[in-house]
Short mmCIF file of C-alpha atoms and ligand atoms in Angstrom, two decimals:
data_model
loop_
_atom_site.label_atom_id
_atom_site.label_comp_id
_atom_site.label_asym_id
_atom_site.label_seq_id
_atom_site.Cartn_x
_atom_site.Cartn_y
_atom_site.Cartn_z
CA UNK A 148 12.46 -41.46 73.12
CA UNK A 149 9.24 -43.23 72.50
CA UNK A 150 9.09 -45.20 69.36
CA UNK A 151 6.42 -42.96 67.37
CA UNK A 152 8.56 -40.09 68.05
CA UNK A 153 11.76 -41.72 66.76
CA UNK A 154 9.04 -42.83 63.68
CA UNK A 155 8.29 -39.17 63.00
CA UNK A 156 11.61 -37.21 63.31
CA UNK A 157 13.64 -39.88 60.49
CA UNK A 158 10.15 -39.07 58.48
CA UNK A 159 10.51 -34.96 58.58
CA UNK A 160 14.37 -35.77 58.02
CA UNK A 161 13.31 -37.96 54.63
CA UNK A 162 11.00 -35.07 53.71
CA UNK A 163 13.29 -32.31 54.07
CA UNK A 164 15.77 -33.90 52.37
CA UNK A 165 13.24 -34.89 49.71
CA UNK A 166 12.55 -31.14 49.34
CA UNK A 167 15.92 -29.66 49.21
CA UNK A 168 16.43 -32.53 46.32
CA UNK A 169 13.23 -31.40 44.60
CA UNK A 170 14.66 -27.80 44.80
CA UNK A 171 17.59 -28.58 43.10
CA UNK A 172 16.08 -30.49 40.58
CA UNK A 173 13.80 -27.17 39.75
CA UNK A 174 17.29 -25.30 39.61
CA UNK A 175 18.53 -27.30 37.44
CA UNK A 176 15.17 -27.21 35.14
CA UNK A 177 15.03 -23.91 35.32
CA UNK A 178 18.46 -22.96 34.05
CA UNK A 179 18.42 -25.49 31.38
CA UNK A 180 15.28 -23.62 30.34
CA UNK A 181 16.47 -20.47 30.00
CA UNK A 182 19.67 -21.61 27.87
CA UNK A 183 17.34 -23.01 25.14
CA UNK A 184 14.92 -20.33 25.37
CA UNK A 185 17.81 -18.04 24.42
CA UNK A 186 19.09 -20.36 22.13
CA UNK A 187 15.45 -20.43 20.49
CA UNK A 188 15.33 -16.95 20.66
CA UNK A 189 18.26 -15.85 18.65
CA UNK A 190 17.78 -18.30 16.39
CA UNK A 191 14.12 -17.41 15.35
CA UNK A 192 15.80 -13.72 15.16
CA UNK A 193 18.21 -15.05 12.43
CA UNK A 194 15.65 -17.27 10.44
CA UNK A 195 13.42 -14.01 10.22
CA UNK A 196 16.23 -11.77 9.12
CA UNK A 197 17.17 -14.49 6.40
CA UNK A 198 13.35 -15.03 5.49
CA UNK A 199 13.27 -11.09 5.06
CA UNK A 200 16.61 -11.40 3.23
CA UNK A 201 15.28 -13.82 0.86
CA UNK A 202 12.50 -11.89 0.17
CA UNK A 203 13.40 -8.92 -0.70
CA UNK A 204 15.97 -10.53 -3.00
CA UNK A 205 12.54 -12.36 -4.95
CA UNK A 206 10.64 -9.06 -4.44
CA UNK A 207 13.63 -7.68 -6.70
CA UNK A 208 13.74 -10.82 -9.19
CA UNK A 209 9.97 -10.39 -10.22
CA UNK A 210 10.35 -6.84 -10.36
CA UNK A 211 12.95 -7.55 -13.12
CA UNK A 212 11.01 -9.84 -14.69
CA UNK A 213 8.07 -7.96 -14.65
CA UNK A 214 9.84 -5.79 -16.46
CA UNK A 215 10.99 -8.06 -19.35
CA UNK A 216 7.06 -9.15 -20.06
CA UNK A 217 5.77 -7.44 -23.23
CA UNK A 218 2.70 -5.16 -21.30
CA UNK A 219 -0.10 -4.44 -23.88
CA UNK A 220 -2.92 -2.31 -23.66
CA UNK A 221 -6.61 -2.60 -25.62
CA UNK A 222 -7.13 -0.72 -28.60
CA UNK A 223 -7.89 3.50 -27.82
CA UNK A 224 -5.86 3.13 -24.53
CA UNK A 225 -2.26 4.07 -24.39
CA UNK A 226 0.65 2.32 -22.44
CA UNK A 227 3.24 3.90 -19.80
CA UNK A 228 5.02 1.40 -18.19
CA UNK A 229 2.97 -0.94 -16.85
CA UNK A 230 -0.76 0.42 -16.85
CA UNK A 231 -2.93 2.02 -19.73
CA UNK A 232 -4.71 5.18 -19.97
CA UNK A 233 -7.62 6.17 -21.81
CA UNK A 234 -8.55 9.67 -22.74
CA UNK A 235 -12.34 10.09 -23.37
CA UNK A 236 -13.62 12.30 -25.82
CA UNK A 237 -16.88 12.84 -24.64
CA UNK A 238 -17.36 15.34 -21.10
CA UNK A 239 -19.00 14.28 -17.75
CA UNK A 240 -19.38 15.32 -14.30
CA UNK A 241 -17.13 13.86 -12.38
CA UNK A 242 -18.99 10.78 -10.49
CA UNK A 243 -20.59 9.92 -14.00
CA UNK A 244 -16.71 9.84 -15.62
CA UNK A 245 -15.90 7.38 -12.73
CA UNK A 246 -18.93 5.42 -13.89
CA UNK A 247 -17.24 4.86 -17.07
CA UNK A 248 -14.41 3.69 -15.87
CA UNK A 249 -15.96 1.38 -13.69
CA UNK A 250 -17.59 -0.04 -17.02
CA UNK A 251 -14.03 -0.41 -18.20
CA UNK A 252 -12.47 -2.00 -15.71
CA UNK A 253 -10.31 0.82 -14.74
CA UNK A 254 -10.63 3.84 -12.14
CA UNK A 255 -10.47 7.70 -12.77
CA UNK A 256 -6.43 8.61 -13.14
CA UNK A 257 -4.37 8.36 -10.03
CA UNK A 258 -1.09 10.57 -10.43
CA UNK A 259 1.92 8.79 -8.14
CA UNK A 260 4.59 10.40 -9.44
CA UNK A 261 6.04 12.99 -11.77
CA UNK A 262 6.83 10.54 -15.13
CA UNK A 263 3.72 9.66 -14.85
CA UNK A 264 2.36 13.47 -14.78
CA UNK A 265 4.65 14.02 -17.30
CA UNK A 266 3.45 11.42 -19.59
CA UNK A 267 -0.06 12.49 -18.62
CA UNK A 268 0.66 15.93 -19.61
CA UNK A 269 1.59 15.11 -23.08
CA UNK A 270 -1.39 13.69 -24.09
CA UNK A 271 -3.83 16.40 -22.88
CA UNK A 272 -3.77 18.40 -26.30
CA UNK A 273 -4.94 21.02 -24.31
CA UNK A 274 -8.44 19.99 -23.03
CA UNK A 275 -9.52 19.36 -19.29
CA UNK A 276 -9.66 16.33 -17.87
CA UNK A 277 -11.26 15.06 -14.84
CA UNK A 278 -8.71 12.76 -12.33
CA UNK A 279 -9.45 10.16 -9.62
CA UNK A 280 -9.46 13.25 -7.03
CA UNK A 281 -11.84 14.60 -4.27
CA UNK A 282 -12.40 16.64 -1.27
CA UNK A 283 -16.37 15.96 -1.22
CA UNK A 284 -16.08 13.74 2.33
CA UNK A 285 -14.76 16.61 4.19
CA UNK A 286 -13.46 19.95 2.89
CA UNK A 287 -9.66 20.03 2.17
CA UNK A 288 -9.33 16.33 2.79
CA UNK A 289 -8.23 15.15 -0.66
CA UNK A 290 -8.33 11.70 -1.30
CA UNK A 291 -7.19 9.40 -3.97
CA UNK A 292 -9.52 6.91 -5.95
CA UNK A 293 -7.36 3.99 -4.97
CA UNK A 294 -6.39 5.09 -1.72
CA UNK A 295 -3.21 6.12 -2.47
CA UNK A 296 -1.84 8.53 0.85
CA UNK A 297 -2.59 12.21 -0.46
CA UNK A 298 -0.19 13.81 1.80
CA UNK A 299 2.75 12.19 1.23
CA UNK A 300 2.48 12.18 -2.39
CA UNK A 301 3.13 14.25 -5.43
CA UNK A 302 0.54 17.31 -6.56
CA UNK A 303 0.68 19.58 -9.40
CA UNK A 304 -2.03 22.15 -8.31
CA UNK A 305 -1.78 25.43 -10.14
CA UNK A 306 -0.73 28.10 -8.40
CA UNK A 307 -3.58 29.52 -6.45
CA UNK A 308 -5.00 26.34 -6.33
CA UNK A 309 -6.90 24.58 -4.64
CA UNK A 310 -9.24 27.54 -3.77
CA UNK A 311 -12.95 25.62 -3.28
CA UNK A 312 -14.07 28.62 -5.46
CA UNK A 313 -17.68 27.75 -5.80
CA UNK A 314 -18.39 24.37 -3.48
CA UNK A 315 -15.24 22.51 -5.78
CA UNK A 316 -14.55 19.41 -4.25
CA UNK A 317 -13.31 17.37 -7.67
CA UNK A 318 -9.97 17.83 -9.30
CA UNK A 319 -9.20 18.17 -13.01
CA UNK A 320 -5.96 18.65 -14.89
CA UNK A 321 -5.75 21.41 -16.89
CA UNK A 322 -4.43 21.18 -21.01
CA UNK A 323 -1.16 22.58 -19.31
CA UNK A 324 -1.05 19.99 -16.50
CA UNK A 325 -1.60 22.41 -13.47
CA UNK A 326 -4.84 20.91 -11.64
CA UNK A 327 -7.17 22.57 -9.98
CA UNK A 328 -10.17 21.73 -7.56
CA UNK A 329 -13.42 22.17 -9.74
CA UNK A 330 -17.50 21.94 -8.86
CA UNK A 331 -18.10 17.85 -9.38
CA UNK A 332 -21.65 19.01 -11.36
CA UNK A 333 -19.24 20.14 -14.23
CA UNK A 334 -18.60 18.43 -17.66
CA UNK A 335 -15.51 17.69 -18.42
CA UNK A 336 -13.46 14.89 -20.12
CA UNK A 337 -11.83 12.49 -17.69
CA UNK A 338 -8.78 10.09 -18.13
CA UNK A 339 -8.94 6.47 -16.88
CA UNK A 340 -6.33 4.05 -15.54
CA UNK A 341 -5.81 0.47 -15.04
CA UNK A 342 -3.16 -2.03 -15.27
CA UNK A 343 -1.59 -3.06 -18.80
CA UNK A 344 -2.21 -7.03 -19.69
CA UNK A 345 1.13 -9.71 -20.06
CA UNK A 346 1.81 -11.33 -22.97
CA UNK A 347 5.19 -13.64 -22.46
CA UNK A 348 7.96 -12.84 -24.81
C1 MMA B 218 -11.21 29.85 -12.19
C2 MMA B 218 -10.55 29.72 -10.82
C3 MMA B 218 -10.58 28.29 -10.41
C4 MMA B 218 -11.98 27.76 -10.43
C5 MMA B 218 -12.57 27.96 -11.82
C6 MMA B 218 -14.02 27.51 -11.86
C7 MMA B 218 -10.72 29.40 -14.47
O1 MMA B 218 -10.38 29.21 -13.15
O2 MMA B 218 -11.23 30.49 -9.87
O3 MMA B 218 -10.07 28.13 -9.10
O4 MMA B 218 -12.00 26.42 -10.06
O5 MMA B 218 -12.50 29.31 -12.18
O6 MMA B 218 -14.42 27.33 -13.21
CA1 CA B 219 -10.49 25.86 -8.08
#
């Protein structure tokens, strides 16, 4: 064998064997990797379970605290729970009624759920009342003031209702409580809503 040739063949033999050592150094890397990246894994799943644990257990404290603050409302406005309603006198149409609750602070009544109709109801000393109601984007697509989902949420439409009788695409509540769908252009009175003020005990 000539000497270059020798030269070259213990070279490729270094190399090879420099590979296969490279190869199961990657192996090695590779494995190792996938352990901790389990390991990682499973624990970020059990910080985020106790992270959601934790807070729904705070969601819970400041709901009871919440409800241990004295909640006041201003003077012609009355309290349920932990907002304050106020009962105009005067009649509007409807866009005009949510102008003056906009002036106050507060929105046209949203109705969530059935203590708070009920509460509603017994302050309505049989007048109508214009609520934070409306169909005018598109026919039969009701939608709440505050965005509240329509759909899923409580109605007290009176039987028949709503009908769109004559182009009626704002709701009021009747003195009885029943609401129906009623032409916006009408005057009516209108109840507002907005959340009651703290005062710390
Ligand atoms: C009727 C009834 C309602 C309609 C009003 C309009 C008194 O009730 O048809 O659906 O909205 O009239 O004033
Ligand atoms: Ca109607």
């Amino acid at each position: 064998m000539k000497m270059a040739e020798t030269d070259f063949k213990m070279d490729l033999a270094q190399l090879q064997s420099n590979v296969t050592l490279l190869f199961s150094l990657m192996k090695i890397v590779e494995t190792d990797f996938k352990k901790n990246n389990a390991q990682l894994q499973s624990n970020v799943t059990g910080l985020s379970e106790k992270t959601n644990r934790s807070l729904s257990e705070l969601r819970n404290h400041i709901s009871q605290l919440k409800k241990k603050l004295l909640w006041k409302c201003s003077e012609h406005w009355r309290r349920f729970q932990q907002k304050c309603y106020y009962f105009s006198s005067d009649s509007k149409s409807w866009t005009e009624a949510q102008r003056s609750c906009a002036s106050m602070d507060a929105n046209l009544l949203v109705i969530n759920k059935p203590e708070e109709q009920g509460f509603v109801k017994k302050w309505l000393q049989h007048k109508d009342y214009w609520i934070g109601l409306t169909d005018s984007i598109a026919e039969g697509d009701w939608r709440w003031m505050d965005g509240t989902d329509y759909n899923s949420s409580v109605k007290f439409w009176k039987k028949g209702e709503p009908n769109d009788a004559s182009n009626e695409d704002c709701a009021e509540i009747y003195g009885d409580g029943g609401w129906n769908d009623q032409s916006c252009d009408a005057s009516l009175h209108w109840i507002c809503e907005k959340p009651a003020q703290f005062v710390s005990p």
